[in-house]
Amino acid sequence: MRGAVKPKYQEIRGQAGRLSENRPVADYKECVKACHAIIKDQVHAPKELKMREVIAFSYFFDRATERGLIDPFKGGVLTVQEMLNAATQTCSIPNVEQPLACMDLTFITTLLTSGYGLKGTNTLKLYKRIDNYEVSWALGLAFHVINNGI
């Protein structure tokens, strides 16, 4: 993935004697286009997924906690629309400390909506642990086992 050909900048006014500076701002619409290009024709959306409970871990959990959408210890429930709102808000704020925050959230929301066909009203349950067991390592192990026939 590449950044925008003509990046956008926003002036951040200096306070307490600091100079103002221009900081890069991500372009939400451009991020969506880039995500569509990757997801298009590569994701199968089972029809029954729209009727099922959606539970996500790891990358989804981490990005939601970084934005303050869920409790970092307990996890939580939020709608796809709340995740979309967080993506658009994140993209509109200059963030040199987390330059990929916009792309991460936009990829997640594009995957959920365009890839899996979920609507803004669908809920996501995001967890780091189930029954006090961290689940991210288990998913990696399962992936390894399936791919290596162990």
Short mmCIF file of N, CA and C in Angstrom, two decimals:
data_model
loop_
_atom_site.label_atom_id
_atom_site.label_comp_id
_atom_site.label_asym_id
_atom_site.label_seq_id
_atom_site.Cartn_x
_atom_site.Cartn_y
_atom_site.Cartn_z
N MET A 1 0.83 -1.17 0.00
CA MET A 1 0.00 0.00 0.00
C MET A 1 0.88 1.24 0.00
N ARG A 2 0.41 2.24 -0.68
CA ARG A 2 1.15 3.50 -0.73
C ARG A 2 0.28 4.61 -0.19
N GLY A 3 0.92 5.62 0.28
CA GLY A 3 0.22 6.79 0.77
C GLY A 3 -0.32 7.63 -0.38
N ALA A 4 -1.01 8.67 -0.04
CA ALA A 4 -1.61 9.56 -1.04
C ALA A 4 -0.53 10.25 -1.86
N VAL A 5 -0.82 10.48 -3.15
CA VAL A 5 0.10 11.18 -4.03
C VAL A 5 0.28 12.63 -3.55
N LYS A 6 -0.83 13.26 -3.17
CA LYS A 6 -0.79 14.62 -2.64
C LYS A 6 -1.28 14.57 -1.19
N PRO A 7 -0.36 14.40 -0.24
CA PRO A 7 -0.78 14.30 1.16
C PRO A 7 -1.45 15.58 1.65
N LYS A 8 -2.33 15.40 2.63
CA LYS A 8 -3.01 16.54 3.26
C LYS A 8 -2.28 16.90 4.54
N TYR A 9 -2.30 18.18 4.85
CA TYR A 9 -1.68 18.66 6.08
C TYR A 9 -2.66 19.55 6.82
N GLN A 10 -2.52 19.58 8.13
CA GLN A 10 -3.35 20.45 8.96
C GLN A 10 -2.42 21.24 9.86
N GLU A 11 -2.70 22.54 9.97
CA GLU A 11 -1.88 23.38 10.84
C GLU A 11 -2.27 23.14 12.29
N ILE A 12 -1.29 22.87 13.08
CA ILE A 12 -1.48 22.71 14.53
C ILE A 12 -0.88 23.96 15.16
N ARG A 13 -1.74 24.74 15.77
CA ARG A 13 -1.28 26.01 16.36
C ARG A 13 -0.47 25.73 17.62
N GLY A 14 0.64 26.43 17.71
CA GLY A 14 1.51 26.28 18.88
C GLY A 14 0.88 26.94 20.10
N GLN A 15 1.11 26.37 21.24
CA GLN A 15 0.62 26.93 22.50
C GLN A 15 1.80 27.09 23.45
N ALA A 16 1.67 27.99 24.36
CA ALA A 16 2.69 28.23 25.39
C ALA A 16 4.06 28.50 24.77
N GLY A 17 4.08 29.36 23.74
CA GLY A 17 5.34 29.75 23.14
C GLY A 17 5.86 28.83 22.05
N ARG A 18 5.16 27.75 21.78
CA ARG A 18 5.59 26.84 20.71
C ARG A 18 5.17 27.37 19.36
N LEU A 19 5.93 27.04 18.34
CA LEU A 19 5.61 27.44 16.98
C LEU A 19 4.52 26.53 16.41
N SER A 20 3.74 27.08 15.51
CA SER A 20 2.75 26.27 14.81
C SER A 20 3.47 25.39 13.80
N GLU A 21 2.85 24.27 13.45
CA GLU A 21 3.46 23.39 12.46
C GLU A 21 2.37 22.68 11.66
N ASN A 22 2.73 22.27 10.47
CA ASN A 22 1.83 21.49 9.63
C ASN A 22 2.11 20.01 9.87
N ARG A 23 1.06 19.28 10.18
CA ARG A 23 1.20 17.84 10.40
C ARG A 23 0.36 17.09 9.38
N PRO A 24 0.83 15.92 8.97
CA PRO A 24 0.07 15.16 7.98
C PRO A 24 -1.24 14.62 8.57
N VAL A 25 -2.28 14.63 7.74
CA VAL A 25 -3.59 14.10 8.11
C VAL A 25 -3.95 13.03 7.10
N ALA A 26 -4.40 11.90 7.58
CA ALA A 26 -4.80 10.81 6.69
C ALA A 26 -6.11 11.18 6.00
N ASP A 27 -6.28 10.66 4.81
CA ASP A 27 -7.49 10.90 4.03
C ASP A 27 -8.36 9.65 4.12
N TYR A 28 -9.43 9.74 4.87
CA TYR A 28 -10.30 8.57 5.10
C TYR A 28 -10.77 7.95 3.79
N LYS A 29 -11.23 8.76 2.86
CA LYS A 29 -11.75 8.24 1.60
C LYS A 29 -10.67 7.51 0.81
N GLU A 30 -9.46 8.02 0.83
CA GLU A 30 -8.35 7.35 0.14
C GLU A 30 -7.99 6.03 0.83
N CYS A 31 -8.07 6.02 2.16
CA CYS A 31 -7.82 4.79 2.90
C CYS A 31 -8.86 3.73 2.55
N VAL A 32 -10.13 4.15 2.45
CA VAL A 32 -11.20 3.21 2.08
C VAL A 32 -10.93 2.64 0.70
N LYS A 33 -10.55 3.47 -0.25
CA LYS A 33 -10.25 2.99 -1.61
C LYS A 33 -9.12 1.96 -1.59
N ALA A 34 -8.07 2.25 -0.83
CA ALA A 34 -6.94 1.32 -0.74
C ALA A 34 -7.37 0.00 -0.12
N CYS A 35 -8.22 0.06 0.89
CA CYS A 35 -8.70 -1.16 1.55
C CYS A 35 -9.61 -1.96 0.62
N HIS A 36 -10.48 -1.27 -0.11
CA HIS A 36 -11.35 -1.95 -1.08
C HIS A 36 -10.52 -2.70 -2.11
N ALA A 37 -9.45 -2.09 -2.56
CA ALA A 37 -8.60 -2.71 -3.57
C ALA A 37 -8.01 -4.03 -3.07
N ILE A 38 -7.70 -4.09 -1.78
CA ILE A 38 -7.14 -5.32 -1.20
C ILE A 38 -8.23 -6.35 -0.93
N ILE A 39 -9.35 -5.92 -0.40
CA ILE A 39 -10.43 -6.82 0.02
C ILE A 39 -11.24 -7.34 -1.15
N LYS A 40 -11.41 -6.50 -2.17
CA LYS A 40 -12.24 -6.84 -3.33
C LYS A 40 -11.88 -8.22 -3.87
N ASP A 41 -12.86 -9.05 -4.05
CA ASP A 41 -12.70 -10.39 -4.64
C ASP A 41 -11.81 -11.34 -3.85
N GLN A 42 -11.42 -10.98 -2.64
CA GLN A 42 -10.57 -11.86 -1.84
C GLN A 42 -11.25 -12.35 -0.57
N VAL A 43 -12.39 -11.77 -0.24
CA VAL A 43 -13.06 -12.13 1.01
C VAL A 43 -14.40 -12.76 0.69
N HIS A 44 -14.64 -13.93 1.25
CA HIS A 44 -15.94 -14.59 1.10
C HIS A 44 -16.79 -14.25 2.32
N ALA A 45 -17.97 -13.72 2.07
CA ALA A 45 -18.87 -13.36 3.16
C ALA A 45 -20.00 -14.38 3.25
N PRO A 46 -19.93 -15.29 4.19
CA PRO A 46 -21.03 -16.25 4.35
C PRO A 46 -22.33 -15.52 4.67
N LYS A 47 -23.39 -15.89 4.01
CA LYS A 47 -24.68 -15.21 4.21
C LYS A 47 -25.15 -15.28 5.66
N GLU A 48 -24.89 -16.40 6.30
CA GLU A 48 -25.35 -16.58 7.68
C GLU A 48 -24.60 -15.70 8.68
N LEU A 49 -23.47 -15.14 8.29
CA LEU A 49 -22.70 -14.28 9.20
C LEU A 49 -23.52 -13.10 9.68
N LYS A 50 -24.37 -12.56 8.82
CA LYS A 50 -25.18 -11.40 9.18
C LYS A 50 -26.15 -11.71 10.31
N MET A 51 -26.48 -12.99 10.47
CA MET A 51 -27.43 -13.41 11.49
C MET A 51 -26.74 -13.95 12.74
N ARG A 52 -25.44 -14.04 12.72
CA ARG A 52 -24.69 -14.64 13.82
C ARG A 52 -24.10 -13.58 14.75
N GLU A 53 -23.71 -14.05 15.92
CA GLU A 53 -22.97 -13.22 16.85
C GLU A 53 -21.53 -13.11 16.34
N VAL A 54 -21.00 -11.91 16.29
CA VAL A 54 -19.64 -11.70 15.78
C VAL A 54 -18.73 -11.41 16.96
N ILE A 55 -17.72 -12.26 17.12
CA ILE A 55 -16.74 -12.11 18.19
C ILE A 55 -15.38 -11.97 17.53
N ALA A 56 -14.61 -10.98 17.95
CA ALA A 56 -13.30 -10.75 17.35
C ALA A 56 -12.25 -10.61 18.45
N PHE A 57 -11.00 -10.86 18.07
CA PHE A 57 -9.89 -10.84 19.01
C PHE A 57 -8.72 -10.06 18.44
N SER A 58 -7.62 -10.10 19.14
CA SER A 58 -6.32 -9.65 18.71
C SER A 58 -6.31 -8.28 18.05
N TYR A 59 -6.07 -8.22 16.75
CA TYR A 59 -5.95 -6.96 16.00
C TYR A 59 -7.18 -6.07 16.20
N PHE A 60 -8.36 -6.64 16.12
CA PHE A 60 -9.60 -5.88 16.32
C PHE A 60 -9.65 -5.33 17.75
N PHE A 61 -9.36 -6.18 18.71
CA PHE A 61 -9.37 -5.79 20.13
C PHE A 61 -8.35 -4.67 20.39
N ASP A 62 -7.13 -4.88 19.90
CA ASP A 62 -6.07 -3.90 20.15
C ASP A 62 -6.40 -2.53 19.57
N ARG A 63 -6.91 -2.50 18.35
CA ARG A 63 -7.24 -1.21 17.74
C ARG A 63 -8.40 -0.53 18.47
N ALA A 64 -9.39 -1.29 18.91
CA ALA A 64 -10.52 -0.71 19.64
C ALA A 64 -10.10 -0.17 21.00
N THR A 65 -9.18 -0.85 21.69
CA THR A 65 -8.71 -0.34 22.98
C THR A 65 -7.87 0.91 22.80
N GLU A 66 -7.07 0.97 21.74
CA GLU A 66 -6.27 2.18 21.49
C GLU A 66 -7.14 3.41 21.30
N ARG A 67 -8.31 3.23 20.77
CA ARG A 67 -9.23 4.35 20.53
C ARG A 67 -10.17 4.58 21.71
N GLY A 68 -10.06 3.77 22.76
CA GLY A 68 -10.89 3.95 23.94
C GLY A 68 -12.33 3.47 23.74
N LEU A 69 -12.55 2.58 22.78
CA LEU A 69 -13.90 2.10 22.51
C LEU A 69 -14.35 1.00 23.46
N ILE A 70 -13.38 0.25 23.99
CA ILE A 70 -13.71 -0.84 24.91
C ILE A 70 -12.70 -0.85 26.05
N ASP A 71 -13.05 -1.54 27.11
CA ASP A 71 -12.18 -1.68 28.28
C ASP A 71 -10.99 -2.58 27.92
N PRO A 72 -9.76 -2.16 28.19
CA PRO A 72 -8.60 -2.97 27.81
C PRO A 72 -8.45 -4.27 28.61
N PHE A 73 -9.17 -4.40 29.71
CA PHE A 73 -9.07 -5.61 30.51
C PHE A 73 -10.26 -6.54 30.31
N LYS A 74 -11.44 -5.96 30.17
CA LYS A 74 -12.66 -6.77 30.05
C LYS A 74 -13.10 -6.98 28.60
N GLY A 75 -12.64 -6.13 27.69
CA GLY A 75 -13.18 -6.16 26.33
C GLY A 75 -14.48 -5.41 26.31
N GLY A 76 -15.32 -5.71 25.35
CA GLY A 76 -16.61 -5.01 25.30
C GLY A 76 -17.36 -5.27 24.02
N VAL A 77 -18.51 -4.62 23.93
CA VAL A 77 -19.40 -4.76 22.79
C VAL A 77 -19.58 -3.38 22.17
N LEU A 78 -19.48 -3.32 20.86
CA LEU A 78 -19.75 -2.07 20.15
C LEU A 78 -20.33 -2.41 18.78
N THR A 79 -20.89 -1.41 18.15
CA THR A 79 -21.47 -1.63 16.83
C THR A 79 -20.43 -1.35 15.75
N VAL A 80 -20.71 -1.88 14.57
CA VAL A 80 -19.85 -1.59 13.42
C VAL A 80 -19.84 -0.08 13.17
N GLN A 81 -20.98 0.58 13.38
CA GLN A 81 -21.05 2.03 13.19
C GLN A 81 -20.12 2.77 14.14
N GLU A 82 -20.03 2.31 15.38
CA GLU A 82 -19.11 2.94 16.33
C GLU A 82 -17.67 2.80 15.86
N MET A 83 -17.35 1.66 15.28
CA MET A 83 -16.01 1.45 14.74
C MET A 83 -15.79 2.35 13.52
N LEU A 84 -16.81 2.50 12.67
CA LEU A 84 -16.72 3.40 11.52
C LEU A 84 -16.52 4.84 11.97
N ASN A 85 -17.26 5.25 12.99
CA ASN A 85 -17.12 6.62 13.52
C ASN A 85 -15.70 6.85 14.05
N ALA A 86 -15.16 5.84 14.73
CA ALA A 86 -13.80 5.96 15.27
C ALA A 86 -12.79 6.07 14.13
N ALA A 87 -13.02 5.34 13.05
CA ALA A 87 -12.11 5.40 11.90
C ALA A 87 -12.11 6.79 11.27
N THR A 88 -13.30 7.34 11.03
CA THR A 88 -13.35 8.66 10.39
C THR A 88 -12.77 9.74 11.31
N GLN A 89 -13.03 9.63 12.60
CA GLN A 89 -12.47 10.60 13.55
C GLN A 89 -10.95 10.48 13.62
N THR A 90 -10.45 9.26 13.68
CA THR A 90 -9.01 9.02 13.76
C THR A 90 -8.30 9.57 12.53
N CYS A 91 -8.92 9.39 11.38
CA CYS A 91 -8.31 9.87 10.13
C CYS A 91 -8.27 11.39 10.05
N SER A 92 -9.13 12.05 10.79
CA SER A 92 -9.19 13.52 10.71
C SER A 92 -8.25 14.22 11.68
N ILE A 93 -7.55 13.46 12.50
CA ILE A 93 -6.66 14.03 13.52
C ILE A 93 -5.20 13.75 13.13
N PRO A 94 -4.38 14.77 13.05
CA PRO A 94 -2.95 14.53 12.77
C PRO A 94 -2.35 13.65 13.86
N ASN A 95 -1.71 12.57 13.49
CA ASN A 95 -1.21 11.63 14.48
C ASN A 95 0.13 11.05 14.03
N VAL A 96 1.20 11.77 14.29
CA VAL A 96 2.52 11.29 13.89
C VAL A 96 3.01 10.16 14.79
N GLU A 97 2.43 10.04 15.99
CA GLU A 97 2.83 8.97 16.90
C GLU A 97 2.28 7.61 16.45
N GLN A 98 1.09 7.60 15.83
CA GLN A 98 0.49 6.37 15.33
C GLN A 98 0.05 6.59 13.88
N PRO A 99 1.02 6.63 12.97
CA PRO A 99 0.70 6.99 11.59
C PRO A 99 -0.21 6.00 10.87
N LEU A 100 -0.30 4.77 11.35
CA LEU A 100 -1.15 3.77 10.69
C LEU A 100 -2.50 3.58 11.37
N ALA A 101 -2.80 4.38 12.36
CA ALA A 101 -4.08 4.23 13.08
C ALA A 101 -5.26 4.37 12.15
N CYS A 102 -5.23 5.34 11.27
CA CYS A 102 -6.32 5.54 10.31
C CYS A 102 -6.48 4.31 9.41
N MET A 103 -5.37 3.86 8.84
CA MET A 103 -5.43 2.71 7.93
C MET A 103 -5.90 1.45 8.65
N ASP A 104 -5.44 1.23 9.87
CA ASP A 104 -5.85 0.04 10.62
C ASP A 104 -7.36 0.02 10.84
N LEU A 105 -7.90 1.12 11.36
CA LEU A 105 -9.34 1.16 11.63
C LEU A 105 -10.16 1.13 10.35
N THR A 106 -9.66 1.78 9.31
CA THR A 106 -10.37 1.78 8.04
C THR A 106 -10.36 0.38 7.43
N PHE A 107 -9.24 -0.33 7.55
CA PHE A 107 -9.19 -1.70 7.04
C PHE A 107 -10.19 -2.58 7.78
N ILE A 108 -10.23 -2.46 9.10
CA ILE A 108 -11.17 -3.27 9.89
C ILE A 108 -12.61 -2.98 9.47
N THR A 109 -12.96 -1.71 9.38
CA THR A 109 -14.35 -1.38 9.05
C THR A 109 -14.70 -1.73 7.61
N THR A 110 -13.76 -1.59 6.70
CA THR A 110 -14.00 -1.98 5.31
C THR A 110 -14.15 -3.49 5.21
N LEU A 111 -13.34 -4.23 5.94
CA LEU A 111 -13.46 -5.68 5.96
C LEU A 111 -14.83 -6.10 6.50
N LEU A 112 -15.25 -5.47 7.59
CA LEU A 112 -16.54 -5.83 8.19
C LEU A 112 -17.72 -5.47 7.28
N THR A 113 -17.66 -4.31 6.64
CA THR A 113 -18.81 -3.85 5.84
C THR A 113 -18.76 -4.36 4.41
N SER A 114 -17.71 -4.07 3.70
CA SER A 114 -17.62 -4.47 2.29
C SER A 114 -17.22 -5.93 2.14
N GLY A 115 -16.33 -6.39 3.01
CA GLY A 115 -15.89 -7.78 2.92
C GLY A 115 -16.92 -8.77 3.44
N TYR A 116 -17.38 -8.56 4.67
CA TYR A 116 -18.30 -9.49 5.31
C TYR A 116 -19.77 -9.09 5.19
N GLY A 117 -20.03 -7.90 4.68
CA GLY A 117 -21.41 -7.47 4.46
C GLY A 117 -22.18 -7.10 5.71
N LEU A 118 -21.47 -6.76 6.79
CA LEU A 118 -22.16 -6.37 8.02
C LEU A 118 -22.65 -4.93 7.90
N LYS A 119 -23.70 -4.62 8.60
CA LYS A 119 -24.28 -3.27 8.62
C LYS A 119 -23.79 -2.53 9.86
N GLY A 120 -24.03 -1.24 9.89
CA GLY A 120 -23.63 -0.42 11.02
C GLY A 120 -24.27 -0.84 12.33
N THR A 121 -25.45 -1.46 12.25
CA THR A 121 -26.15 -1.87 13.47
C THR A 121 -25.68 -3.22 14.02
N ASN A 122 -24.89 -3.97 13.23
CA ASN A 122 -24.36 -5.24 13.74
C ASN A 122 -23.42 -4.96 14.91
N THR A 123 -23.47 -5.82 15.91
CA THR A 123 -22.60 -5.65 17.07
C THR A 123 -21.38 -6.55 16.96
N LEU A 124 -20.30 -6.09 17.57
CA LEU A 124 -19.06 -6.85 17.65
C LEU A 124 -18.74 -7.04 19.12
N LYS A 125 -18.41 -8.25 19.48
CA LYS A 125 -17.93 -8.52 20.83
C LYS A 125 -16.42 -8.70 20.71
N LEU A 126 -15.69 -7.86 21.42
CA LEU A 126 -14.24 -7.87 21.32
C LEU A 126 -13.63 -8.30 22.65
N TYR A 127 -12.79 -9.33 22.58
CA TYR A 127 -12.19 -9.86 23.80
C TYR A 127 -10.72 -10.17 23.58
N LYS A 128 -9.97 -10.10 24.66
CA LYS A 128 -8.56 -10.50 24.67
C LYS A 128 -8.44 -11.88 25.32
N ARG A 129 -9.36 -12.14 26.25
CA ARG A 129 -9.33 -13.40 26.99
C ARG A 129 -10.71 -14.05 27.02
N ILE A 130 -10.71 -15.36 27.03
CA ILE A 130 -11.94 -16.13 27.24
C ILE A 130 -11.63 -17.12 28.36
N ASP A 131 -12.44 -17.10 29.39
CA ASP A 131 -12.20 -17.93 30.57
C ASP A 131 -10.77 -17.78 31.10
N ASN A 132 -10.29 -16.54 31.14
CA ASN A 132 -8.95 -16.18 31.62
C ASN A 132 -7.79 -16.70 30.76
N TYR A 133 -8.07 -17.15 29.54
CA TYR A 133 -7.02 -17.58 28.62
C TYR A 133 -6.93 -16.57 27.48
N GLU A 134 -5.71 -16.08 27.25
CA GLU A 134 -5.53 -15.15 26.15
C GLU A 134 -5.70 -15.91 24.83
N VAL A 135 -6.50 -15.37 23.94
CA VAL A 135 -6.87 -16.11 22.73
C VAL A 135 -5.98 -15.85 21.53
N SER A 136 -5.22 -14.79 21.50
CA SER A 136 -4.44 -14.48 20.30
C SER A 136 -3.40 -15.56 19.99
N TRP A 137 -2.73 -16.10 21.00
CA TRP A 137 -1.74 -17.14 20.74
C TRP A 137 -2.41 -18.41 20.24
N ALA A 138 -3.62 -18.68 20.73
CA ALA A 138 -4.32 -19.90 20.31
C ALA A 138 -4.69 -19.83 18.83
N LEU A 139 -5.08 -18.66 18.35
CA LEU A 139 -5.40 -18.51 16.93
C LEU A 139 -4.16 -18.72 16.07
N GLY A 140 -3.04 -18.20 16.52
CA GLY A 140 -1.79 -18.41 15.79
C GLY A 140 -1.40 -19.87 15.75
N LEU A 141 -1.55 -20.56 16.86
CA LEU A 141 -1.26 -21.98 16.90
C LEU A 141 -2.19 -22.77 15.98
N ALA A 142 -3.48 -22.46 16.02
CA ALA A 142 -4.43 -23.15 15.14
C ALA A 142 -4.08 -22.93 13.67
N PHE A 143 -3.71 -21.71 13.31
CA PHE A 143 -3.31 -21.40 11.94
C PHE A 143 -2.10 -22.24 11.55
N HIS A 144 -1.12 -22.31 12.44
CA HIS A 144 0.09 -23.10 12.19
C HIS A 144 -0.23 -24.57 12.01
N VAL A 145 -1.07 -25.12 12.86
CA VAL A 145 -1.44 -26.53 12.80
C VAL A 145 -2.18 -26.84 11.49
N ILE A 146 -3.12 -25.99 11.13
CA ILE A 146 -3.90 -26.21 9.91
C ILE A 146 -2.99 -26.14 8.67
N ASN A 147 -2.10 -25.18 8.64
CA ASN A 147 -1.22 -25.01 7.47
C ASN A 147 -0.14 -26.07 7.36
N ASN A 148 0.24 -26.64 8.47
CA ASN A 148 1.35 -27.62 8.46
C ASN A 148 0.88 -29.06 8.65
N GLY A 149 -0.42 -29.26 8.75
CA GLY A 149 -0.96 -30.61 8.86
C GLY A 149 -0.53 -31.37 10.08
N ILE A 150 -0.26 -30.67 11.15
CA ILE A 150 0.19 -31.33 12.39
C ILE A 150 -1.00 -31.81 13.17
#
